[in-house]
């Protein structure tokens, strides 16, 4: 196991009716609030009214930043920074999925920064200060509710990058707020959660039995609950389990003492920077192909994955055969829940393949399990066509 430091200050407030805690958060952080949300789903399923009635009861002054796009845009973030400065807000409340939370994080670190907030995403600067951010999550997927990552797209330059920004001070997770997530977004979320675990599971770090079993527990729990939630979107316990898995998959628990990979996320970000496709859909296409491209680096790990997660029977089979069966099972699971499996499913051909391969490695080779150059990425993308 490698050395590690673990620090996660986010207060996680989980379960039915937990929105009642918003009142004490207003008392704690102040009444002048920027409310950030997306394209209107929170109005349609009634959460906006619930939030506003608590904020109005507390006589809050609420400034709104609506319309945050899936794959949130830098232009929207800049609008939010301006609003916070004009209104001198005390703190930011993000209500929505990962895109809304990521945009709100960018606003939170952008307000006290004198330069261009994009500097944080291009690694020209590191955030030192942030406005307080609270979140009410409505979609199980990114883990953004309990980490400091934020992914923003600069649509003018067609670049989509992640940055370490700020942890939410608190996040309210009520599984009922995810009942209305449409089937396709539910599937993308499941693919994203599984992919976060893959990024941290495929490693060369030896002697990490607890981290390995944590990761396997999350993967098995997601698989067990995926079809349940798709069959009945209002199954509270299935929604709760997926939601909890989403948070635990990317809140810093899995990488404790482990070298992690993250190449596939860089590749997906490059694809969605050029084609604006859903993140989880892109991952479902790319991950099995990344696996086939790299598994020989540590076939032992892939063998364990096949047996422990997918129940592959290893008897009489070579390591390669077992590993490949596990990869095929991963692909079959994604297909079974209705995820896309080829870039062609998004009408993407090889026109921009080299461009995407370049964009995937903006700061040099990516990945730790196997270091990938733009040539490797192009090869993997070709396998995805
Ligand atoms: O915009 P609204 O109207 O709210 O609709 C959203 C959006 O259209 C809808 N939705 C969300 N909650 C809903 C709902 N519809 C009905 N009922 C609800 N309860 O779902 C659509 C997608 O929302 P979005 O926030 O874009 O999805 P997700 O949470 O998957 O976030 C994706 C973004 O997060 C980034 C991705 O790259 C992508 O930009 N990531 C962020 C990470 C992080 N911060 O740690 C890590 C991830 O790997 C990922 O890269
Ligand atoms: Zn992801």
Coordinates of C-alpha atoms in Angstrom, one line a residue, residues 76-314:
X76 CA -22.4 30.0 -17.9
X77 CA -19.8 29.8 -15.1
X78 CA -18.7 33.3 -16.0
X79 CA -22.3 34.6 -15.8
X80 CA -22.5 33.0 -12.3
X81 CA -19.3 34.7 -11.2
X82 CA -20.6 38.1 -12.3
X83 CA -23.9 37.6 -10.5
X84 CA -22.1 36.7 -7.2
X85 CA -20.0 39.7 -7.4
X86 CA -22.9 42.1 -8.3
X87 CA -25.1 40.7 -5.5
X88 CA -22.3 40.1 -3.0
X89 CA -23.8 36.7 -2.2
X90 CA -22.9 34.8 1.1
X91 CA -22.8 31.4 -0.4
X92 CA -24.0 29.2 -3.3
X93 CA -26.6 26.5 -3.4
X94 CA -26.5 24.1 -6.3
X95 CA -29.6 22.0 -7.0
X96 CA -29.2 19.4 -9.7
X97 CA -26.9 16.8 -11.2
X98 CA -23.1 16.8 -11.6
X99 CA -23.2 19.5 -14.2
X100 CA -25.0 21.9 -12.0
X101 CA -22.7 21.1 -9.0
X102 CA -19.5 21.4 -11.2
X103 CA -20.6 24.7 -12.6
X104 CA -21.4 26.0 -9.1
X105 CA -17.9 24.8 -7.9
X106 CA -16.3 26.8 -10.7
X107 CA -18.3 29.9 -9.7
X108 CA -17.3 29.3 -6.1
X109 CA -13.6 29.4 -6.9
X110 CA -13.9 32.0 -9.6
X111 CA -15.5 34.7 -7.5
X112 CA -12.5 35.4 -5.2
X113 CA -9.9 34.9 -8.1
X114 CA -8.8 38.0 -10.0
X115 CA -7.7 36.1 -13.1
X116 CA -9.7 34.0 -15.6
X117 CA -11.4 31.0 -13.9
X118 CA -10.4 28.9 -16.9
X119 CA -6.8 29.1 -15.5
X120 CA -7.8 26.5 -13.0
X121 CA -8.8 24.1 -15.7
X122 CA -5.7 24.6 -17.9
X123 CA -3.5 24.2 -14.8
X124 CA -2.2 27.7 -14.9
X125 CA -3.4 28.3 -11.4
X126 CA -4.7 26.4 -8.3
X127 CA -7.7 27.7 -6.4
X128 CA -6.8 29.1 -3.0
X129 CA -10.1 30.5 -1.9
X130 CA -13.8 29.7 -2.5
X131 CA -17.2 30.8 -1.6
X132 CA -19.1 28.3 0.5
X133 CA -21.0 25.8 -1.6
X134 CA -23.9 23.6 -0.6
X135 CA -25.6 21.0 -2.9
X136 CA -28.9 19.2 -3.2
X137 CA -28.1 16.3 -5.6
X138 CA -30.8 15.0 -8.0
X139 CA -28.9 12.4 -10.1
X140 CA -26.6 9.5 -9.0
X141 CA -23.5 9.6 -11.1
X142 CA -20.5 11.9 -10.7
X143 CA -19.7 11.9 -7.0
X144 CA -19.3 15.7 -7.4
X145 CA -21.4 16.0 -4.2
X146 CA -18.6 14.8 -2.1
X147 CA -15.4 15.6 -3.9
X148 CA -13.5 18.7 -5.1
X149 CA -13.5 17.9 -8.8
X150 CA -15.3 20.1 -11.4
X151 CA -15.4 19.5 -15.1
X152 CA -16.2 22.4 -17.4
X153 CA -16.3 22.8 -21.2
X154 CA -14.9 25.8 -23.0
X155 CA -17.1 25.6 -26.1
X156 CA -15.2 28.2 -28.0
X157 CA -12.0 26.1 -28.0
X158 CA -13.8 22.7 -27.7
X159 CA -11.8 21.8 -24.6
X160 CA -13.3 19.9 -21.6
X161 CA -11.1 19.7 -18.6
X162 CA -11.4 18.8 -14.9
X163 CA -9.9 20.7 -12.1
X164 CA -9.6 20.4 -8.3
X165 CA -11.7 23.2 -7.0
X166 CA -13.6 23.1 -3.7
X167 CA -15.5 20.5 -1.6
X168 CA -19.2 21.2 -1.0
X169 CA -19.6 22.2 2.7
X170 CA -22.7 20.0 2.7
X171 CA -24.7 17.8 0.3
X172 CA -28.3 16.7 0.8
X173 CA -29.0 13.4 -0.9
X174 CA -32.6 12.3 -0.9
X175 CA -33.2 9.2 -3.1
X176 CA -36.7 10.5 -3.8
X177 CA -35.2 13.4 -5.7
X178 CA -33.8 10.9 -8.2
X179 CA -37.1 9.2 -8.9
X180 CA -37.8 11.4 -11.9
X181 CA -34.4 10.9 -13.5
X182 CA -35.2 9.6 -17.0
X183 CA -34.2 6.1 -18.0
X184 CA -31.3 7.2 -20.3
X185 CA -29.8 9.4 -17.6
X186 CA -30.2 6.7 -15.0
X187 CA -28.3 4.4 -17.3
X188 CA -25.5 7.0 -17.9
X189 CA -25.2 7.5 -14.2
X190 CA -24.8 3.8 -13.6
X191 CA -22.1 3.6 -16.3
X192 CA -20.3 6.6 -14.8
X193 CA -20.3 5.1 -11.3
X194 CA -19.0 1.8 -12.5
X195 CA -16.3 3.7 -14.5
X196 CA -15.2 5.6 -11.5
X197 CA -14.6 2.3 -9.7
X198 CA -12.7 0.9 -12.7
X199 CA -10.4 3.9 -12.8
X200 CA -9.3 3.2 -9.3
X201 CA -9.5 -0.6 -9.3
X202 CA -7.2 -1.4 -12.2
X203 CA -3.8 -0.7 -10.6
X204 CA -0.4 -2.1 -10.1
X205 CA -0.3 -1.2 -6.4
X206 CA 0.2 -4.5 -4.4
X207 CA -1.3 -5.5 -1.1
X208 CA -4.5 -3.4 -1.1
X209 CA -7.1 -6.0 0.0
X210 CA -9.4 -3.6 1.8
X211 CA -9.4 -1.1 -1.1
X212 CA -9.9 -3.9 -3.5
X213 CA -12.9 -5.3 -1.6
X214 CA -14.4 -1.8 -1.2
X215 CA -14.3 -1.4 -5.0
X216 CA -15.8 -4.8 -5.6
X217 CA -18.6 -4.2 -3.1
X218 CA -19.5 -1.0 -5.0
X219 CA -19.5 -2.7 -8.4
X220 CA -21.6 -5.6 -7.2
X221 CA -24.1 -3.3 -5.4
X222 CA -24.5 -1.2 -8.6
X223 CA -25.0 -4.3 -10.7
X224 CA -27.5 -5.8 -8.3
X225 CA -29.6 -2.6 -8.1
X226 CA -29.3 -1.4 -11.7
X227 CA -32.0 -3.6 -13.2
X228 CA -34.2 -3.1 -10.2
X229 CA -34.1 0.7 -10.6
X230 CA -34.7 0.5 -14.3
X231 CA -37.7 -1.8 -13.8
X232 CA -39.1 0.5 -11.1
X233 CA -37.7 4.0 -11.1
X234 CA -39.5 4.7 -7.8
X235 CA -38.0 1.8 -5.9
X236 CA -36.7 3.8 -2.9
X237 CA -34.1 1.3 -1.7
X238 CA -32.7 0.6 -5.2
X239 CA -32.4 4.4 -5.9
X240 CA -30.8 4.8 -2.4
X241 CA -28.2 2.1 -3.0
X242 CA -27.2 3.5 -6.4
X243 CA -27.0 7.0 -4.9
X244 CA -24.8 5.9 -2.0
X245 CA -22.6 3.9 -4.4
X246 CA -22.2 7.0 -6.6
X247 CA -20.9 9.0 -3.7
X248 CA -18.6 6.3 -2.3
X249 CA -17.2 5.6 -5.8
X250 CA -15.6 9.1 -6.0
X251 CA -15.2 10.6 -2.6
X252 CA -11.6 9.7 -2.0
X253 CA -12.3 6.4 -0.3
X254 CA -11.1 4.1 -3.1
X255 CA -7.8 5.7 -3.9
X256 CA -6.4 5.6 -0.4
X257 CA -2.9 4.2 -0.8
X258 CA -3.6 3.2 -4.4
X259 CA -2.2 4.4 -7.7
X260 CA -5.2 5.2 -9.9
X261 CA -5.6 5.5 -13.7
X262 CA -8.1 8.0 -15.1
X263 CA -7.0 7.6 -18.8
X264 CA -10.5 6.6 -19.9
X265 CA -12.0 9.7 -18.4
X266 CA -9.6 11.9 -20.3
X267 CA -10.5 10.1 -23.5
X268 CA -14.2 10.5 -22.8
X269 CA -13.8 14.2 -22.0
X270 CA -12.1 14.7 -25.3
X271 CA -14.9 12.9 -27.2
X272 CA -17.6 15.0 -25.4
X273 CA -15.6 18.2 -25.9
X274 CA -15.9 17.6 -29.7
X275 CA -19.4 16.0 -29.9
X276 CA -21.2 17.0 -26.6
X277 CA -22.4 13.5 -25.9
X278 CA -23.4 12.3 -22.4
X279 CA -20.4 11.5 -20.2
X280 CA -21.7 8.1 -19.0
X281 CA -22.7 7.0 -22.6
X282 CA -19.1 7.8 -23.8
X283 CA -17.6 5.8 -20.9
X284 CA -19.8 2.8 -21.7
X285 CA -18.3 2.7 -25.2
X286 CA -14.7 3.5 -24.3
X287 CA -14.1 1.4 -21.1
X288 CA -14.4 -2.1 -22.5
X289 CA -12.1 -1.2 -25.3
X290 CA -9.6 0.4 -23.0
X291 CA -9.7 -2.8 -21.0
X292 CA -8.9 -4.9 -24.0
X293 CA -6.1 -2.6 -24.9
X294 CA -4.4 -2.7 -21.5
X295 CA -5.4 -5.9 -19.7
X296 CA -2.1 -7.7 -20.3
X297 CA -0.3 -5.1 -18.2
X298 CA -1.7 -6.9 -15.2
X299 CA -3.8 -9.9 -16.3
X300 CA -4.0 -11.1 -12.6
X301 CA -6.0 -8.0 -11.7
X302 CA -8.4 -8.6 -14.6
X303 CA -8.7 -12.2 -13.7
X304 CA -9.8 -11.3 -10.2
X305 CA -12.3 -8.7 -11.6
X306 CA -13.8 -11.4 -13.8
X307 CA -14.2 -13.9 -11.0
X308 CA -15.2 -11.6 -8.1
X309 CA -17.4 -9.1 -9.9
X310 CA -18.9 -11.1 -12.8
X311 CA -18.8 -14.6 -11.3
X312 CA -16.7 -16.0 -14.2
X313 CA -15.9 -19.7 -13.6
X314 CA -12.1 -19.9 -13.9

